[in-house]
């Protein structure tokens, strides 16, 4: 058994969309609980454990986790900064690029009892996520928090599309589907939003 001194567990972060308000650019993100990268450290040596099997998602989660763990990551980009911030806070969040860098605008816990989520990964480079009105994004966040079904459908028509009664948002590394009941969709993965902040465990010892 490999006994580690420290562990970082980071979710896969999906960039749902973007907005511009009074000259400021912002993004809306969603972390996925059941797709993660874990970094385990022992005496300065790192080991990686992950269940993300497509490259773009793995690279994003790995770079975010390494950055959080204090490891140097080449270059800097908004995608990485969004993944780091979202991992720290958890929940669906909107972030805005201000004078002092990227900062949270609104963070909400997702009501997973009312809403069910599905993810269809996209191969290749990330695409530009849909740009929407800041009011629509904030209303979507509030509706997902409170379990309001009608506002989710209304905002989804502006930010994405409704397909057979299911809200679909074409996010940067794949499509996110939001439903009010369990559904079967070919090629889609059942996912759960991660409402908790980053998992960080230290000084773990094996108990015999």
PDB file of C-alpha atoms in Angstrom:
ATOM      1  CA  UNK A   1       0.000   0.000   0.000  1.00  0.00           C
ATOM      2  CA  UNK A   2       1.265   3.470  -0.925  1.00  0.00           C
ATOM      3  CA  UNK A   3       0.975   5.633   2.219  1.00  0.00           C
ATOM      4  CA  UNK A   4       0.796   9.316   1.306  1.00  0.00           C
ATOM      5  CA  UNK A   5       1.430  12.511   3.284  1.00  0.00           C
ATOM      6  CA  UNK A   6      -0.888  14.796   1.358  1.00  0.00           C
ATOM      7  CA  UNK A   7      -3.766  14.554  -1.107  1.00  0.00           C
ATOM      8  CA  UNK A   8      -5.501  17.053  -3.386  1.00  0.00           C
ATOM      9  CA  UNK A   9      -8.721  15.973  -5.118  1.00  0.00           C
ATOM     10  CA  UNK A  10      -9.895  18.294  -7.904  1.00  0.00           C
ATOM     11  CA  UNK A  11     -13.136  18.104  -9.937  1.00  0.00           C
ATOM     12  CA  UNK A  12     -13.476  18.417 -13.672  1.00  0.00           C
ATOM     13  CA  UNK A  13     -14.604  21.999 -14.329  1.00  0.00           C
ATOM     14  CA  UNK A  14     -16.853  22.837 -17.275  1.00  0.00           C
ATOM     15  CA  UNK A  15     -17.103  26.427 -18.541  1.00  0.00           C
ATOM     16  CA  UNK A  16     -20.817  26.762 -19.266  1.00  0.00           C
ATOM     17  CA  UNK A  17     -20.725  30.186 -20.862  1.00  0.00           C
ATOM     18  CA  UNK A  18     -19.607  33.794 -20.753  1.00  0.00           C
ATOM     19  CA  UNK A  19     -20.989  37.306 -20.450  1.00  0.00           C
ATOM     20  CA  UNK A  20     -19.883  40.909 -20.831  1.00  0.00           C
ATOM     21  CA  UNK A  21     -21.193  43.674 -18.585  1.00  0.00           C
ATOM     22  CA  UNK A  22     -20.092  47.320 -18.671  1.00  0.00           C
ATOM     23  CA  UNK A  23     -16.812  46.374 -20.303  1.00  0.00           C
ATOM     24  CA  UNK A  24     -16.055  43.510 -17.911  1.00  0.00           C
ATOM     25  CA  UNK A  25     -15.847  39.914 -19.106  1.00  0.00           C
ATOM     26  CA  UNK A  26     -17.089  37.023 -17.016  1.00  0.00           C
ATOM     27  CA  UNK A  27     -17.701  33.279 -17.170  1.00  0.00           C
ATOM     28  CA  UNK A  28     -20.024  30.736 -15.576  1.00  0.00           C
ATOM     29  CA  UNK A  29     -18.578  27.397 -14.456  1.00  0.00           C
ATOM     30  CA  UNK A  30     -19.801  24.063 -13.131  1.00  0.00           C
ATOM     31  CA  UNK A  31     -17.596  21.496 -11.320  1.00  0.00           C
ATOM     32  CA  UNK A  32     -18.447  17.809 -11.754  1.00  0.00           C
ATOM     33  CA  UNK A  33     -18.224  15.714  -8.593  1.00  0.00           C
ATOM     34  CA  UNK A  34     -17.744  12.285 -10.121  1.00  0.00           C
ATOM     35  CA  UNK A  35     -14.933  13.110 -12.583  1.00  0.00           C
ATOM     36  CA  UNK A  36     -11.722  14.071 -10.801  1.00  0.00           C
ATOM     37  CA  UNK A  37      -7.939  14.154 -10.630  1.00  0.00           C
ATOM     38  CA  UNK A  38      -6.261  13.307  -7.326  1.00  0.00           C
ATOM     39  CA  UNK A  39      -2.644  14.208  -6.545  1.00  0.00           C
ATOM     40  CA  UNK A  40      -0.998  12.189  -3.763  1.00  0.00           C
ATOM     41  CA  UNK A  41       2.366  13.236  -2.301  1.00  0.00           C
ATOM     42  CA  UNK A  42       4.908  11.223  -0.331  1.00  0.00           C
ATOM     43  CA  UNK A  43       8.377  12.547   0.524  1.00  0.00           C
ATOM     44  CA  UNK A  44       8.254  15.000  -2.364  1.00  0.00           C
ATOM     45  CA  UNK A  45       7.097  12.382  -4.876  1.00  0.00           C
ATOM     46  CA  UNK A  46       3.728  12.816  -6.563  1.00  0.00           C
ATOM     47  CA  UNK A  47       1.330  10.147  -7.793  1.00  0.00           C
ATOM     48  CA  UNK A  48      -1.708  10.839  -9.989  1.00  0.00           C
ATOM     49  CA  UNK A  49      -5.045   9.024  -9.811  1.00  0.00           C
ATOM     50  CA  UNK A  50      -7.850   9.984 -12.196  1.00  0.00           C
ATOM     51  CA  UNK A  51     -11.030   8.603 -13.738  1.00  0.00           C
ATOM     52  CA  UNK A  52     -11.114  11.196 -16.556  1.00  0.00           C
ATOM     53  CA  UNK A  53     -10.347   9.284 -19.735  1.00  0.00           C
ATOM     54  CA  UNK A  54     -10.485  12.041 -22.370  1.00  0.00           C
ATOM     55  CA  UNK A  55      -7.431  14.218 -22.807  1.00  0.00           C
ATOM     56  CA  UNK A  56      -8.856  17.741 -22.667  1.00  0.00           C
ATOM     57  CA  UNK A  57     -10.717  17.150 -19.413  1.00  0.00           C
ATOM     58  CA  UNK A  58      -7.760  15.353 -17.856  1.00  0.00           C
ATOM     59  CA  UNK A  59      -5.285  18.100 -18.769  1.00  0.00           C
ATOM     60  CA  UNK A  60      -7.530  20.848 -17.385  1.00  0.00           C
ATOM     61  CA  UNK A  61      -8.103  19.071 -14.066  1.00  0.00           C
ATOM     62  CA  UNK A  62      -4.450  18.037 -13.753  1.00  0.00           C
ATOM     63  CA  UNK A  63      -3.124  21.563 -14.362  1.00  0.00           C
ATOM     64  CA  UNK A  64      -5.619  23.062 -11.905  1.00  0.00           C
ATOM     65  CA  UNK A  65      -4.733  20.509  -9.242  1.00  0.00           C
ATOM     66  CA  UNK A  66      -0.988  21.046  -9.754  1.00  0.00           C
ATOM     67  CA  UNK A  67      -1.449  24.804  -9.498  1.00  0.00           C
ATOM     68  CA  UNK A  68      -3.428  24.454  -6.258  1.00  0.00           C
ATOM     69  CA  UNK A  69      -0.784  22.111  -4.858  1.00  0.00           C
ATOM     70  CA  UNK A  70       1.891  24.732  -5.495  1.00  0.00           C
ATOM     71  CA  UNK A  71       3.475  23.041  -8.492  1.00  0.00           C
ATOM     72  CA  UNK A  72       4.615  25.298 -11.314  1.00  0.00           C
ATOM     73  CA  UNK A  73       2.364  25.220 -14.375  1.00  0.00           C
ATOM     74  CA  UNK A  74       3.707  26.656 -17.628  1.00  0.00           C
ATOM     75  CA  UNK A  75       2.004  29.830 -18.757  1.00  0.00           C
ATOM     76  CA  UNK A  76      -1.200  31.378 -17.466  1.00  0.00           C
ATOM     77  CA  UNK A  77      -4.659  31.486 -18.961  1.00  0.00           C
ATOM     78  CA  UNK A  78      -8.209  32.241 -17.926  1.00  0.00           C
ATOM     79  CA  UNK A  79      -9.270  28.619 -18.439  1.00  0.00           C
ATOM     80  CA  UNK A  80      -6.798  27.460 -15.776  1.00  0.00           C
ATOM     81  CA  UNK A  81      -7.679  30.299 -13.404  1.00  0.00           C
ATOM     82  CA  UNK A  82     -11.384  29.470 -13.718  1.00  0.00           C
ATOM     83  CA  UNK A  83     -10.703  25.797 -12.959  1.00  0.00           C
ATOM     84  CA  UNK A  84      -8.642  26.739  -9.883  1.00  0.00           C
ATOM     85  CA  UNK A  85     -11.244  29.175  -8.520  1.00  0.00           C
ATOM     86  CA  UNK A  86     -14.127  26.791  -9.160  1.00  0.00           C
ATOM     87  CA  UNK A  87     -12.270  23.956  -7.436  1.00  0.00           C
ATOM     88  CA  UNK A  88     -11.753  26.145  -4.367  1.00  0.00           C
ATOM     89  CA  UNK A  89     -15.358  27.319  -4.040  1.00  0.00           C
ATOM     90  CA  UNK A  90     -17.556  24.533  -5.436  1.00  0.00           C
ATOM     91  CA  UNK A  91     -21.092  25.001  -6.774  1.00  0.00           C
ATOM     92  CA  UNK A  92     -22.185  26.715  -9.969  1.00  0.00           C
ATOM     93  CA  UNK A  93     -20.409  30.062 -10.087  1.00  0.00           C
ATOM     94  CA  UNK A  94     -20.051  33.218 -12.119  1.00  0.00           C
ATOM     95  CA  UNK A  95     -16.627  34.874 -12.138  1.00  0.00           C
ATOM     96  CA  UNK A  96     -15.642  38.269 -13.473  1.00  0.00           C
ATOM     97  CA  UNK A  97     -12.267  39.549 -14.631  1.00  0.00           C
ATOM     98  CA  UNK A  98     -11.613  42.761 -12.726  1.00  0.00           C
ATOM     99  CA  UNK A  99      -8.712  45.079 -11.993  1.00  0.00           C
ATOM    100  CA  UNK A 100      -7.189  42.631  -9.507  1.00  0.00           C
ATOM    101  CA  UNK A 101      -7.775  39.489 -11.552  1.00  0.00           C
ATOM    102  CA  UNK A 102     -10.507  36.881 -11.636  1.00  0.00           C
ATOM    103  CA  UNK A 103     -12.991  37.172  -8.773  1.00  0.00           C
ATOM    104  CA  UNK A 104     -16.281  35.405  -7.878  1.00  0.00           C
ATOM    105  CA  UNK A 105     -19.445  37.343  -8.655  1.00  0.00           C
ATOM    106  CA  UNK A 106     -22.011  34.790  -7.467  1.00  0.00           C
ATOM    107  CA  UNK A 107     -21.673  31.207  -6.192  1.00  0.00           C
ATOM    108  CA  UNK A 108     -24.654  28.908  -5.657  1.00  0.00           C
ATOM    109  CA  UNK A 109     -25.213  25.364  -4.442  1.00  0.00           C
ATOM    110  CA  UNK A 110     -27.077  23.275  -7.025  1.00  0.00           C
ATOM    111  CA  UNK A 111     -30.272  21.528  -5.964  1.00  0.00           C
ATOM    112  CA  UNK A 112     -29.509  17.975  -7.090  1.00  0.00           C
ATOM    113  CA  UNK A 113     -32.757  16.626  -5.665  1.00  0.00           C
ATOM    114  CA  UNK A 114     -34.777  18.535  -8.262  1.00  0.00           C
ATOM    115  CA  UNK A 115     -32.334  18.633 -11.181  1.00  0.00           C
ATOM    116  CA  UNK A 116     -30.418  15.784 -12.828  1.00  0.00           C
ATOM    117  CA  UNK A 117     -27.323  16.478 -14.915  1.00  0.00           C
ATOM    118  CA  UNK A 118     -25.712  14.752 -17.897  1.00  0.00           C
ATOM    119  CA  UNK A 119     -22.464  15.447 -19.728  1.00  0.00           C
ATOM    120  CA  UNK A 120     -21.389  14.616 -23.275  1.00  0.00           C
ATOM    121  CA  UNK A 121     -17.613  15.155 -23.622  1.00  0.00           C
ATOM    122  CA  UNK A 122     -16.288  16.871 -26.710  1.00  0.00           C
ATOM    123  CA  UNK A 123     -13.055  15.664 -28.284  1.00  0.00           C
ATOM    124  CA  UNK A 124     -10.386  18.086 -29.418  1.00  0.00           C
ATOM    125  CA  UNK A 125      -9.743  21.645 -28.337  1.00  0.00           C
ATOM    126  CA  UNK A 126     -12.292  23.525 -26.221  1.00  0.00           C
ATOM    127  CA  UNK A 127     -14.806  25.586 -28.173  1.00  0.00           C
ATOM    128  CA  UNK A 128     -15.958  29.064 -27.285  1.00  0.00           C
ATOM    129  CA  UNK A 129     -18.783  28.683 -24.738  1.00  0.00           C
ATOM    130  CA  UNK A 130     -22.076  30.475 -25.412  1.00  0.00           C
ATOM    131  CA  UNK A 131     -22.198  34.168 -24.539  1.00  0.00           C
ATOM    132  CA  UNK A 132     -25.326  35.315 -22.766  1.00  0.00           C
ATOM    133  CA  UNK A 133     -26.840  38.120 -20.756  1.00  0.00           C
ATOM    134  CA  UNK A 134     -25.525  38.351 -17.193  1.00  0.00           C
ATOM    135  CA  UNK A 135     -29.102  38.510 -15.923  1.00  0.00           C
ATOM    136  CA  UNK A 136     -29.955  35.196 -17.593  1.00  0.00           C
ATOM    137  CA  UNK A 137     -26.891  33.484 -16.130  1.00  0.00           C
ATOM    138  CA  UNK A 138     -27.609  34.765 -12.614  1.00  0.00           C
ATOM    139  CA  UNK A 139     -31.269  33.743 -12.879  1.00  0.00           C
ATOM    140  CA  UNK A 140     -30.191  30.276 -14.030  1.00  0.00           C
ATOM    141  CA  UNK A 141     -27.901  29.991 -11.008  1.00  0.00           C
ATOM    142  CA  UNK A 142     -30.650  31.079  -8.619  1.00  0.00           C
ATOM    143  CA  UNK A 143     -33.153  28.694 -10.222  1.00  0.00           C
ATOM    144  CA  UNK A 144     -30.749  25.748  -9.958  1.00  0.00           C
ATOM    145  CA  UNK A 145     -30.160  26.625  -6.309  1.00  0.00           C
ATOM    146  CA  UNK A 146     -33.823  26.978  -5.380  1.00  0.00           C
ATOM    147  CA  UNK A 147     -35.220  24.189  -7.551  1.00  0.00           C
ATOM    148  CA  UNK A 148     -37.250  26.507  -9.784  1.00  0.00           C
ATOM    149  CA  UNK A 149     -38.114  24.518 -12.898  1.00  0.00           C
ATOM    150  CA  UNK A 150     -39.772  27.202 -15.059  1.00  0.00           C
ATOM    151  CA  UNK A 151     -36.934  29.793 -14.838  1.00  0.00           C
ATOM    152  CA  UNK A 152     -34.407  27.097 -15.783  1.00  0.00           C
ATOM    153  CA  UNK A 153     -36.390  26.373 -18.951  1.00  0.00           C
ATOM    154  CA  UNK A 154     -36.823  30.086 -19.712  1.00  0.00           C
ATOM    155  CA  UNK A 155     -33.144  30.955 -19.325  1.00  0.00           C
ATOM    156  CA  UNK A 156     -32.086  27.818 -21.166  1.00  0.00           C
ATOM    157  CA  UNK A 157     -33.920  28.995 -24.268  1.00  0.00           C
ATOM    158  CA  UNK A 158     -31.706  32.099 -24.223  1.00  0.00           C
ATOM    159  CA  UNK A 159     -28.429  30.417 -23.205  1.00  0.00           C
ATOM    160  CA  UNK A 160     -28.780  27.045 -24.900  1.00  0.00           C
ATOM    161  CA  UNK A 161     -31.684  25.023 -26.242  1.00  0.00           C
ATOM    162  CA  UNK A 162     -34.551  22.785 -25.166  1.00  0.00           C
ATOM    163  CA  UNK A 163     -34.460  19.281 -26.659  1.00  0.00           C
ATOM    164  CA  UNK A 164     -37.361  16.963 -25.830  1.00  0.00           C
ATOM    165  CA  UNK A 165     -37.998  18.906 -22.640  1.00  0.00           C
ATOM    166  CA  UNK A 166     -34.342  18.811 -21.564  1.00  0.00           C
ATOM    167  CA  UNK A 167     -32.159  21.924 -21.197  1.00  0.00           C
ATOM    168  CA  UNK A 168     -28.905  21.597 -23.161  1.00  0.00           C
ATOM    169  CA  UNK A 169     -26.011  24.053 -22.889  1.00  0.00           C
ATOM    170  CA  UNK A 170     -23.131  23.685 -25.353  1.00  0.00           C
ATOM    171  CA  UNK A 171     -20.264  24.276 -22.916  1.00  0.00           C
ATOM    172  CA  UNK A 172     -16.587  24.533 -23.819  1.00  0.00           C
ATOM    173  CA  UNK A 173     -15.470  20.892 -23.437  1.00  0.00           C
ATOM    174  CA  UNK A 174     -18.833  19.220 -23.936  1.00  0.00           C
ATOM    175  CA  UNK A 175     -22.582  19.550 -23.646  1.00  0.00           C
ATOM    176  CA  UNK A 176     -24.391  19.774 -20.308  1.00  0.00           C
ATOM    177  CA  UNK A 177     -27.985  18.538 -20.096  1.00  0.00           C
ATOM    178  CA  UNK A 178     -30.281  19.510 -17.217  1.00  0.00           C
ATOM    179  CA  UNK A 179     -33.435  17.486 -16.599  1.00  0.00           C
ATOM    180  CA  UNK A 180     -35.986  17.103 -13.817  1.00  0.00           C
ATOM    181  CA  UNK A 181     -35.991  13.296 -13.936  1.00  0.00           C
ATOM    182  CA  UNK A 182     -33.635  10.462 -14.796  1.00  0.00           C
ATOM    183  CA  UNK A 183     -33.324  10.041 -18.563  1.00  0.00           C
ATOM    184  CA  UNK A 184     -31.472   7.834 -21.038  1.00  0.00           C
ATOM    185  CA  UNK A 185     -29.327   9.666 -23.577  1.00  0.00           C
ATOM    186  CA  UNK A 186     -26.938   7.822 -25.895  1.00  0.00           C
ATOM    187  CA  UNK A 187     -23.354   8.990 -25.453  1.00  0.00           C
ATOM    188  CA  UNK A 188     -24.127  11.023 -22.326  1.00  0.00           C
ATOM    189  CA  UNK A 189     -22.661  10.491 -18.850  1.00  0.00           C
ATOM    190  CA  UNK A 190     -24.698  10.932 -15.684  1.00  0.00           C
ATOM    191  CA  UNK A 191     -22.896  13.551 -13.585  1.00  0.00           C
ATOM    192  CA  UNK A 192     -23.429  15.399 -10.319  1.00  0.00           C
ATOM    193  CA  UNK A 193     -22.416  19.026  -9.667  1.00  0.00           C
ATOM    194  CA  UNK A 194     -19.778  19.348  -6.948  1.00  0.00           C
ATOM    195  CA  UNK A 195     -21.248  21.645  -4.291  1.00  0.00           C
ATOM    196  CA  UNK A 196     -18.287  21.251  -1.931  1.00  0.00           C
ATOM    197  CA  UNK A 197     -14.946  23.071  -2.037  1.00  0.00           C
ATOM    198  CA  UNK A 198     -11.608  21.431  -2.794  1.00  0.00           C
ATOM    199  CA  UNK A 199     -10.683  18.233  -0.919  1.00  0.00           C
ATOM    200  CA  UNK A 200      -7.279  18.565   0.745  1.00  0.00           C
ATOM    201  CA  UNK A 201      -6.062  15.898   3.170  1.00  0.00           C
ATOM    202  CA  UNK A 202      -2.735  15.947   5.015  1.00  0.00           C
ATOM    203  CA  UNK A 203      -0.747  13.604   7.273  1.00  0.00           C
ATOM    204  CA  UNK A 204      -2.676  10.449   6.434  1.00  0.00           C
ATOM    205  CA  UNK A 205      -1.312   7.299   8.060  1.00  0.00           C
ATOM    206  CA  UNK A 206      -2.219   3.672   7.666  1.00  0.00           C
ATOM    207  CA  UNK A 207      -3.859   2.225  10.781  1.00  0.00           C
ATOM    208  CA  UNK A 208      -2.949  -1.395  11.393  1.00  0.00           C
TER     209      UNK A 208
END
